[in-house]
Short mmCIF file of N, CA, C and O in Angstrom, two decimals:
data_model
loop_
_atom_site.label_atom_id
_atom_site.label_comp_id
_atom_site.label_asym_id
_atom_site.label_seq_id
_atom_site.Cartn_x
_atom_site.Cartn_y
_atom_site.Cartn_z
N GLN T 4 17.23 -6.01 -7.25
CA GLN T 4 16.55 -5.32 -6.15
C GLN T 4 15.51 -4.36 -6.71
O GLN T 4 15.55 -3.97 -7.87
N VAL T 5 14.57 -4.02 -5.85
CA VAL T 5 13.51 -3.08 -6.20
C VAL T 5 13.58 -1.92 -5.21
O VAL T 5 13.73 -2.12 -4.01
N GLN T 6 13.48 -0.72 -5.73
CA GLN T 6 13.43 0.47 -4.88
C GLN T 6 12.01 1.05 -4.95
O GLN T 6 11.41 1.10 -6.03
N LEU T 7 11.53 1.49 -3.80
CA LEU T 7 10.17 2.02 -3.71
C LEU T 7 10.21 3.35 -2.98
O LEU T 7 10.91 3.49 -1.97
N VAL T 8 9.45 4.32 -3.49
CA VAL T 8 9.38 5.63 -2.85
C VAL T 8 7.93 6.06 -2.78
O VAL T 8 7.24 6.12 -3.81
N GLU T 9 7.47 6.38 -1.57
CA GLU T 9 6.11 6.84 -1.37
C GLU T 9 6.06 8.37 -1.37
O GLU T 9 7.04 9.03 -1.04
N SER T 10 4.89 8.90 -1.69
CA SER T 10 4.66 10.34 -1.58
C SER T 10 3.17 10.57 -1.35
O SER T 10 2.35 9.67 -1.58
N GLY T 11 2.84 11.77 -0.88
CA GLY T 11 1.44 12.15 -0.74
C GLY T 11 0.89 12.16 0.67
O GLY T 11 -0.27 12.51 0.89
N GLY T 12 1.70 11.78 1.65
CA GLY T 12 1.22 11.83 3.02
C GLY T 12 1.06 13.26 3.49
O GLY T 12 1.43 14.21 2.80
N GLY T 13 0.48 13.41 4.68
CA GLY T 13 0.32 14.74 5.23
C GLY T 13 -0.65 14.77 6.38
O GLY T 13 -0.96 13.73 6.98
N PHE T 14 -1.13 15.98 6.66
CA PHE T 14 -2.03 16.23 7.78
C PHE T 14 -3.40 16.59 7.22
O PHE T 14 -3.51 17.44 6.33
N VAL T 15 -4.44 15.94 7.76
CA VAL T 15 -5.80 16.21 7.27
C VAL T 15 -6.78 16.07 8.42
O VAL T 15 -6.53 15.32 9.38
N GLN T 16 -7.87 16.77 8.34
CA GLN T 16 -8.91 16.65 9.36
C GLN T 16 -9.79 15.42 9.08
O GLN T 16 -9.88 14.94 7.94
N ALA T 17 -10.40 14.92 10.12
CA ALA T 17 -11.29 13.76 9.99
C ALA T 17 -12.36 14.05 8.93
O ALA T 17 -12.90 15.16 8.88
N GLY T 18 -12.60 13.05 8.10
CA GLY T 18 -13.55 13.20 7.01
C GLY T 18 -12.91 13.63 5.70
O GLY T 18 -13.55 13.59 4.65
N GLY T 19 -11.66 14.03 5.77
CA GLY T 19 -10.95 14.48 4.59
C GLY T 19 -10.37 13.35 3.77
O GLY T 19 -10.59 12.16 4.07
N SER T 20 -9.62 13.72 2.74
CA SER T 20 -9.06 12.74 1.80
C SER T 20 -7.58 13.01 1.55
O SER T 20 -7.12 14.15 1.64
N LEU T 21 -6.86 11.95 1.24
CA LEU T 21 -5.48 12.03 0.80
C LEU T 21 -5.26 10.97 -0.27
O LEU T 21 -5.93 9.94 -0.27
N ARG T 22 -4.30 11.22 -1.15
CA ARG T 22 -3.94 10.24 -2.16
C ARG T 22 -2.44 9.97 -2.05
O ARG T 22 -1.62 10.88 -2.20
N LEU T 23 -2.11 8.72 -1.80
CA LEU T 23 -0.72 8.30 -1.71
C LEU T 23 -0.28 7.71 -3.06
O LEU T 23 -1.06 7.05 -3.74
N SER T 24 0.98 7.94 -3.38
CA SER T 24 1.56 7.37 -4.59
C SER T 24 2.83 6.62 -4.22
O SER T 24 3.52 6.97 -3.26
N CYS T 25 3.13 5.60 -5.00
CA CYS T 25 4.35 4.82 -4.80
C CYS T 25 4.95 4.51 -6.16
O CYS T 25 4.26 3.97 -7.03
N ALA T 26 6.22 4.86 -6.32
CA ALA T 26 6.92 4.58 -7.57
C ALA T 26 7.97 3.51 -7.35
O ALA T 26 8.77 3.61 -6.41
N ALA T 27 7.94 2.49 -8.20
CA ALA T 27 8.90 1.39 -8.11
C ALA T 27 9.96 1.54 -9.20
O ALA T 27 9.65 1.97 -10.33
N SER T 28 11.19 1.17 -8.88
CA SER T 28 12.27 1.20 -9.85
C SER T 28 13.19 0.02 -9.59
O SER T 28 13.04 -0.70 -8.59
N GLY T 29 14.14 -0.19 -10.48
CA GLY T 29 15.03 -1.34 -10.35
C GLY T 29 14.47 -2.52 -11.12
O GLY T 29 14.00 -2.39 -12.23
N ARG T 30 14.50 -3.70 -10.50
CA ARG T 30 14.05 -4.92 -11.15
C ARG T 30 12.53 -5.04 -11.08
O ARG T 30 11.97 -5.97 -10.48
N THR T 31 11.84 -4.12 -11.72
CA THR T 31 10.37 -4.08 -11.64
C THR T 31 9.73 -5.27 -12.34
O THR T 31 8.57 -5.58 -12.07
N ASN T 32 10.46 -5.93 -13.24
CA ASN T 32 9.89 -7.08 -13.93
C ASN T 32 9.68 -8.27 -13.00
O ASN T 32 8.99 -9.22 -13.35
N THR T 33 10.26 -8.21 -11.80
CA THR T 33 10.09 -9.29 -10.82
C THR T 33 8.88 -9.09 -9.91
O THR T 33 8.52 -9.98 -9.15
N ILE T 34 8.27 -7.93 -9.97
CA ILE T 34 7.16 -7.60 -9.06
C ILE T 34 5.89 -8.33 -9.49
O ILE T 34 5.47 -8.23 -10.64
N ARG T 35 5.28 -9.03 -8.55
CA ARG T 35 4.00 -9.69 -8.81
C ARG T 35 2.85 -8.96 -8.10
O ARG T 35 1.72 -8.98 -8.58
N SER T 36 3.12 -8.36 -6.98
CA SER T 36 2.10 -7.59 -6.25
C SER T 36 2.75 -6.36 -5.61
O SER T 36 3.93 -6.38 -5.28
N LEU T 37 1.94 -5.34 -5.48
CA LEU T 37 2.32 -4.16 -4.69
C LEU T 37 1.28 -3.95 -3.63
O LEU T 37 0.09 -4.24 -3.84
N GLY T 38 1.70 -3.46 -2.49
CA GLY T 38 0.75 -3.29 -1.40
C GLY T 38 1.03 -2.06 -0.58
O GLY T 38 2.14 -1.50 -0.60
N TRP T 39 0.01 -1.65 0.14
CA TRP T 39 0.11 -0.57 1.11
C TRP T 39 -0.09 -1.15 2.50
O TRP T 39 -1.03 -1.93 2.73
N PHE T 40 0.77 -0.76 3.40
CA PHE T 40 0.74 -1.21 4.79
C PHE T 40 0.88 0.01 5.67
O PHE T 40 1.32 1.06 5.22
N ARG T 41 0.51 -0.11 6.94
CA ARG T 41 0.66 1.02 7.85
C ARG T 41 1.05 0.54 9.23
O ARG T 41 0.78 -0.59 9.61
N GLN T 42 1.69 1.44 9.94
CA GLN T 42 2.11 1.14 11.30
C GLN T 42 1.92 2.37 12.16
O GLN T 42 2.52 3.42 11.89
N ALA T 43 1.09 2.23 13.18
CA ALA T 43 0.86 3.30 14.15
C ALA T 43 1.80 3.09 15.33
O ALA T 43 2.25 1.97 15.59
N PRO T 44 2.09 4.14 16.08
CA PRO T 44 2.99 4.02 17.24
C PRO T 44 2.51 2.94 18.21
O PRO T 44 1.34 2.91 18.58
N GLY T 45 3.41 2.04 18.58
CA GLY T 45 3.09 1.00 19.54
C GLY T 45 2.28 -0.16 18.99
O GLY T 45 1.89 -1.06 19.74
N LYS T 46 2.04 -0.15 17.68
CA LYS T 46 1.26 -1.22 17.07
C LYS T 46 2.07 -1.93 16.00
O LYS T 46 3.06 -1.42 15.49
N GLU T 47 1.63 -3.14 15.64
CA GLU T 47 2.28 -3.90 14.60
C GLU T 47 1.90 -3.35 13.22
O GLU T 47 0.85 -2.73 13.06
N ARG T 48 2.78 -3.62 12.27
CA ARG T 48 2.49 -3.24 10.90
C ARG T 48 1.31 -4.06 10.40
O ARG T 48 1.25 -5.27 10.59
N GLU T 49 0.37 -3.40 9.72
CA GLU T 49 -0.81 -4.10 9.23
C GLU T 49 -1.04 -3.80 7.75
O GLU T 49 -0.64 -2.75 7.23
N THR T 50 -1.69 -4.74 7.11
CA THR T 50 -2.02 -4.60 5.70
C THR T 50 -3.17 -3.62 5.53
O THR T 50 -4.15 -3.66 6.28
N VAL T 51 -3.04 -2.73 4.55
CA VAL T 51 -4.12 -1.82 4.21
C VAL T 51 -4.81 -2.31 2.92
O VAL T 51 -6.02 -2.51 2.88
N ALA T 52 -4.02 -2.47 1.85
CA ALA T 52 -4.56 -2.91 0.57
C ALA T 52 -3.43 -3.45 -0.30
O ALA T 52 -2.30 -2.98 -0.21
N THR T 53 -3.76 -4.44 -1.11
CA THR T 53 -2.77 -5.01 -2.03
C THR T 53 -3.41 -5.20 -3.40
O THR T 53 -4.63 -5.33 -3.52
N ILE T 54 -2.55 -5.23 -4.44
CA ILE T 54 -3.04 -5.37 -5.80
C ILE T 54 -2.01 -6.13 -6.61
O ILE T 54 -0.80 -5.93 -6.44
N SER T 55 -2.48 -7.00 -7.49
CA SER T 55 -1.56 -7.74 -8.35
C SER T 55 -1.09 -6.84 -9.49
O SER T 55 -1.83 -5.98 -9.96
N MET T 56 0.15 -7.07 -9.93
CA MET T 56 0.72 -6.28 -11.01
C MET T 56 0.85 -7.10 -12.30
O MET T 56 1.46 -6.65 -13.26
N ILE T 57 0.29 -8.29 -12.29
CA ILE T 57 0.31 -9.15 -13.47
C ILE T 57 -1.10 -9.22 -14.05
O ILE T 57 -2.02 -8.56 -13.54
N ASN T 58 -1.26 -10.02 -15.12
CA ASN T 58 -2.55 -10.04 -15.81
C ASN T 58 -3.59 -10.92 -15.14
O ASN T 58 -4.28 -11.69 -15.81
N ILE T 59 -3.66 -10.83 -13.83
CA ILE T 59 -4.71 -11.50 -13.05
C ILE T 59 -5.22 -10.46 -12.07
O ILE T 59 -4.46 -9.85 -11.34
N ILE T 60 -6.52 -10.26 -12.07
CA ILE T 60 -7.09 -9.25 -11.18
C ILE T 60 -7.16 -9.81 -9.76
O ILE T 60 -7.83 -10.81 -9.51
N SER T 61 -6.46 -9.17 -8.87
CA SER T 61 -6.48 -9.59 -7.47
C SER T 61 -6.27 -8.35 -6.61
O SER T 61 -5.20 -7.74 -6.63
N VAL T 62 -7.30 -7.98 -5.89
CA VAL T 62 -7.26 -6.81 -5.02
C VAL T 62 -7.77 -7.22 -3.64
O VAL T 62 -8.73 -7.98 -3.52
N HIS T 63 -7.08 -6.73 -2.63
CA HIS T 63 -7.45 -7.07 -1.25
C HIS T 63 -7.46 -5.80 -0.40
O HIS T 63 -6.59 -4.93 -0.56
N TYR T 64 -8.45 -5.69 0.46
CA TYR T 64 -8.54 -4.58 1.40
C TYR T 64 -8.71 -5.10 2.82
O TYR T 64 -9.42 -6.08 3.05
N ALA T 65 -8.11 -4.41 3.76
CA ALA T 65 -8.40 -4.67 5.16
C ALA T 65 -9.84 -4.26 5.43
O ALA T 65 -10.35 -3.30 4.84
N ASP T 66 -10.50 -4.98 6.34
CA ASP T 66 -11.90 -4.67 6.65
C ASP T 66 -12.06 -3.22 7.12
O ASP T 66 -13.07 -2.57 6.85
N SER T 67 -11.05 -2.71 7.81
CA SER T 67 -11.13 -1.38 8.40
C SER T 67 -11.15 -0.27 7.36
O SER T 67 -11.50 0.88 7.68
N VAL T 68 -10.76 -0.56 6.11
CA VAL T 68 -10.70 0.49 5.09
C VAL T 68 -11.64 0.24 3.93
O VAL T 68 -11.76 1.09 3.04
N LYS T 69 -12.31 -0.90 3.91
CA LYS T 69 -13.22 -1.20 2.80
C LYS T 69 -14.29 -0.11 2.68
O LYS T 69 -14.88 0.31 3.67
N GLY T 70 -14.53 0.30 1.44
CA GLY T 70 -15.52 1.34 1.20
C GLY T 70 -14.99 2.75 1.35
O GLY T 70 -15.67 3.71 0.95
N ARG T 71 -13.80 2.90 1.92
CA ARG T 71 -13.21 4.24 2.10
C ARG T 71 -11.93 4.42 1.28
O ARG T 71 -11.65 5.51 0.80
N PHE T 72 -11.15 3.36 1.17
CA PHE T 72 -9.87 3.43 0.46
C PHE T 72 -9.98 2.67 -0.87
O PHE T 72 -10.69 1.66 -0.96
N THR T 73 -9.25 3.14 -1.86
CA THR T 73 -9.19 2.48 -3.15
C THR T 73 -7.74 2.38 -3.62
O THR T 73 -7.05 3.41 -3.68
N ILE T 74 -7.31 1.17 -3.92
CA ILE T 74 -5.97 0.95 -4.46
C ILE T 74 -6.07 0.86 -5.98
O ILE T 74 -7.02 0.26 -6.51
N SER T 75 -5.11 1.45 -6.67
CA SER T 75 -5.08 1.38 -8.13
C SER T 75 -3.63 1.34 -8.58
O SER T 75 -2.71 1.55 -7.78
N LYS T 76 -3.43 1.09 -9.87
CA LYS T 76 -2.07 0.92 -10.35
C LYS T 76 -1.91 1.49 -11.75
O LYS T 76 -2.90 1.68 -12.47
N ASP T 77 -0.67 1.75 -12.11
CA ASP T 77 -0.30 2.12 -13.48
C ASP T 77 0.88 1.22 -13.84
O ASP T 77 2.01 1.51 -13.46
N ASN T 78 0.58 0.14 -14.53
CA ASN T 78 1.64 -0.84 -14.84
C ASN T 78 2.75 -0.21 -15.70
O ASN T 78 3.93 -0.51 -15.50
N ALA T 79 2.37 0.64 -16.62
CA ALA T 79 3.35 1.23 -17.52
C ALA T 79 4.37 2.07 -16.77
O ALA T 79 5.54 2.14 -17.15
N LYS T 80 3.93 2.71 -15.69
CA LYS T 80 4.81 3.58 -14.91
C LYS T 80 5.32 2.89 -13.64
O LYS T 80 6.04 3.50 -12.87
N ASN T 81 4.93 1.62 -13.44
CA ASN T 81 5.33 0.90 -12.22
C ASN T 81 4.96 1.67 -10.97
O ASN T 81 5.78 1.88 -10.07
N MET T 82 3.71 2.09 -10.94
CA MET T 82 3.24 2.88 -9.80
C MET T 82 1.96 2.27 -9.22
O MET T 82 1.19 1.62 -9.91
N VAL T 83 1.78 2.51 -7.94
CA VAL T 83 0.55 2.11 -7.26
C VAL T 83 0.08 3.30 -6.43
O VAL T 83 0.90 4.11 -5.95
N PHE T 84 -1.23 3.43 -6.29
CA PHE T 84 -1.83 4.57 -5.61
C PHE T 84 -2.80 4.08 -4.54
O PHE T 84 -3.34 2.99 -4.63
N LEU T 85 -3.01 4.94 -3.56
CA LEU T 85 -4.01 4.65 -2.53
C LEU T 85 -4.82 5.92 -2.31
O LEU T 85 -4.31 6.89 -1.76
N GLN T 86 -6.06 5.89 -2.78
CA GLN T 86 -6.98 7.00 -2.54
C GLN T 86 -7.68 6.74 -1.21
O GLN T 86 -8.35 5.71 -1.05
N MET T 87 -7.51 7.65 -0.29
CA MET T 87 -8.07 7.49 1.05
C MET T 87 -9.12 8.56 1.28
O MET T 87 -8.80 9.76 1.30
N ASN T 88 -10.37 8.14 1.44
CA ASN T 88 -11.48 9.05 1.69
C ASN T 88 -12.06 8.81 3.07
O ASN T 88 -11.83 7.76 3.69
N THR T 89 -12.82 9.77 3.52
CA THR T 89 -13.48 9.68 4.84
C THR T 89 -12.49 9.23 5.90
O THR T 89 -12.72 8.28 6.67
N LEU T 90 -11.37 9.90 5.96
CA LEU T 90 -10.31 9.51 6.90
C LEU T 90 -10.74 9.71 8.34
O LEU T 90 -11.51 10.63 8.67
N LYS T 91 -10.24 8.82 9.19
CA LYS T 91 -10.54 8.84 10.61
C LYS T 91 -9.24 9.00 11.40
O LYS T 91 -8.17 8.62 10.92
N PRO T 92 -9.32 9.48 12.63
CA PRO T 92 -8.10 9.55 13.45
C PRO T 92 -7.41 8.19 13.59
O PRO T 92 -6.18 8.13 13.68
N ALA T 93 -8.18 7.10 13.56
CA ALA T 93 -7.60 5.76 13.66
C ALA T 93 -6.75 5.40 12.44
O ALA T 93 -6.00 4.42 12.49
N ASP T 94 -6.85 6.16 11.37
CA ASP T 94 -6.03 5.92 10.19
C ASP T 94 -4.64 6.55 10.31
O ASP T 94 -3.79 6.34 9.44
N THR T 95 -4.41 7.30 11.37
CA THR T 95 -3.11 7.93 11.57
C THR T 95 -2.02 6.87 11.72
O THR T 95 -2.12 5.97 12.56
N ALA T 96 -1.00 6.95 10.89
CA ALA T 96 0.08 5.96 10.88
C ALA T 96 1.12 6.37 9.85
O ALA T 96 0.90 7.30 9.06
N VAL T 97 2.23 5.65 9.88
CA VAL T 97 3.18 5.74 8.77
C VAL T 97 2.72 4.70 7.74
O VAL T 97 2.51 3.54 8.08
N TYR T 98 2.58 5.12 6.51
CA TYR T 98 2.12 4.25 5.43
C TYR T 98 3.31 3.85 4.57
O TYR T 98 4.09 4.70 4.14
N PHE T 99 3.42 2.55 4.33
CA PHE T 99 4.51 1.98 3.56
C PHE T 99 4.00 1.32 2.29
O PHE T 99 2.95 0.68 2.30
N CYS T 100 4.77 1.45 1.24
CA CYS T 100 4.54 0.71 0.01
C CYS T 100 5.55 -0.44 -0.02
O CYS T 100 6.70 -0.27 0.41
N ALA T 101 5.11 -1.61 -0.51
CA ALA T 101 6.01 -2.76 -0.56
C ALA T 101 5.71 -3.60 -1.79
O ALA T 101 4.59 -3.56 -2.32
N SER T 102 6.70 -4.36 -2.23
CA SER T 102 6.55 -5.22 -3.40
C SER T 102 6.80 -6.67 -3.04
O SER T 102 7.59 -6.98 -2.14
N SER T 103 6.11 -7.56 -3.76
CA SER T 103 6.25 -8.99 -3.54
C SER T 103 6.56 -9.69 -4.86
O SER T 103 6.03 -9.30 -5.91
N THR T 104 7.40 -10.73 -4.78
CA THR T 104 7.71 -11.53 -5.96
C THR T 104 6.96 -12.86 -5.96
O THR T 104 7.13 -13.66 -6.87
N LEU T 105 6.13 -13.09 -4.95
CA LEU T 105 5.42 -14.36 -4.86
C LEU T 105 4.44 -14.52 -6.01
O LEU T 105 3.73 -13.58 -6.39
N GLN T 106 4.38 -15.75 -6.55
CA GLN T 106 3.50 -16.02 -7.67
C GLN T 106 2.04 -16.19 -7.23
O GLN T 106 1.12 -15.87 -7.97
N ARG T 107 1.82 -16.71 -6.01
CA ARG T 107 0.45 -17.00 -5.62
C ARG T 107 -0.28 -15.70 -5.29
O ARG T 107 0.30 -14.73 -4.81
N LEU T 108 -1.58 -15.72 -5.54
CA LEU T 108 -2.44 -14.58 -5.28
C LEU T 108 -3.65 -15.01 -4.47
O LEU T 108 -4.12 -16.12 -4.63
N PRO T 109 -4.24 -14.17 -3.63
CA PRO T 109 -3.68 -12.85 -3.31
C PRO T 109 -2.50 -12.95 -2.34
O PRO T 109 -2.36 -13.92 -1.62
N THR T 110 -1.67 -11.96 -2.38
CA THR T 110 -0.53 -11.87 -1.47
C THR T 110 -0.82 -10.70 -0.55
O THR T 110 -0.80 -9.55 -0.98
N THR T 111 -1.13 -11.00 0.71
CA THR T 111 -1.69 -9.97 1.58
C THR T 111 -0.92 -9.72 2.87
O THR T 111 -1.13 -8.69 3.50
N ARG T 112 -0.08 -10.63 3.30
CA ARG T 112 0.61 -10.47 4.59
C ARG T 112 1.90 -9.69 4.42
O ARG T 112 2.62 -9.86 3.43
N PRO T 113 2.23 -8.85 5.42
CA PRO T 113 3.49 -8.09 5.32
C PRO T 113 4.70 -8.99 5.12
O PRO T 113 5.64 -8.61 4.40
N ASP T 114 4.72 -10.18 5.72
CA ASP T 114 5.90 -11.04 5.61
C ASP T 114 6.03 -11.68 4.23
O ASP T 114 7.02 -12.36 3.95
N GLU T 115 5.05 -11.45 3.36
CA GLU T 115 5.13 -11.95 1.99
C GLU T 115 5.74 -10.91 1.04
O GLU T 115 5.88 -11.17 -0.15
N TYR T 116 6.10 -9.76 1.58
CA TYR T 116 6.62 -8.67 0.77
C TYR T 116 8.11 -8.50 1.02
O TYR T 116 8.57 -8.55 2.16
N ASP T 117 8.85 -8.30 -0.08
CA ASP T 117 10.31 -8.35 -0.03
C ASP T 117 10.95 -6.98 0.15
O ASP T 117 11.92 -6.84 0.89
N TYR T 118 10.48 -6.00 -0.59
CA TYR T 118 11.09 -4.68 -0.58
C TYR T 118 10.10 -3.64 -0.10
O TYR T 118 8.91 -3.71 -0.41
N TRP T 119 10.64 -2.66 0.64
CA TRP T 119 9.80 -1.67 1.29
C TRP T 119 10.31 -0.27 1.02
O TRP T 119 11.52 -0.03 0.95
N GLY T 120 9.38 0.67 0.92
CA GLY T 120 9.75 2.07 0.86
C GLY T 120 10.00 2.60 2.25
O GLY T 120 9.75 1.92 3.25
N PRO T 121 10.50 3.83 2.36
CA PRO T 121 10.81 4.43 3.67
C PRO T 121 9.57 4.84 4.45
O PRO T 121 9.65 5.06 5.66
N GLY T 122 8.42 4.96 3.79
CA GLY T 122 7.20 5.32 4.47
C GLY T 122 6.87 6.80 4.37
O GLY T 122 7.75 7.64 4.15
N THR T 123 5.57 7.10 4.53
CA THR T 123 5.11 8.48 4.53
C THR T 123 4.07 8.63 5.65
O THR T 123 3.20 7.77 5.82
N GLN T 124 4.17 9.71 6.40
CA GLN T 124 3.30 9.91 7.55
C GLN T 124 1.94 10.44 7.12
O GLN T 124 1.85 11.39 6.33
N VAL T 125 0.89 9.83 7.67
CA VAL T 125 -0.48 10.32 7.50
C VAL T 125 -1.02 10.61 8.89
O VAL T 125 -1.03 9.73 9.76
N THR T 126 -1.45 11.84 9.12
CA THR T 126 -2.00 12.24 10.40
C THR T 126 -3.40 12.80 10.20
O THR T 126 -3.59 13.71 9.41
N VAL T 127 -4.36 12.21 10.90
CA VAL T 127 -5.75 12.63 10.79
C VAL T 127 -6.18 13.19 12.14
O VAL T 127 -6.15 12.48 13.15
N SER T 128 -6.59 14.43 12.16
CA SER T 128 -7.00 15.07 13.41
C SER T 128 -8.50 14.96 13.58
O SER T 128 -9.27 14.92 12.62
N SER T 129 -8.93 14.91 14.84
CA SER T 129 -10.36 14.79 15.13
C SER T 129 -11.03 16.15 15.18
O SER T 129 -10.39 17.18 15.20
#
């Protein structure tokens, strides 16, 4: 099994920035991709950004965050980060980190991810 813990959420005004971190532990050698997803009240969980953790470069962003969010990783520490700039009220959601063992890339859909963190709240005020 893989355990994931997110940190870095909070409250910010529109136009501001936040940086989320996710630390993976357990069977980290099975992880092929890590991703960030979000879920707003009354809405389905959606993909924000995903990144491969193996020696193939594969990065995916949702259209809604391209140019504003950046996903990055530290393979040695089994961590993934999400730098969020120019935040909008529409970005308000619980943000989840998740891991996938699928070999194919890119792996972008929530149902392709096996293990999930508890989530961290991001609130952007107008």
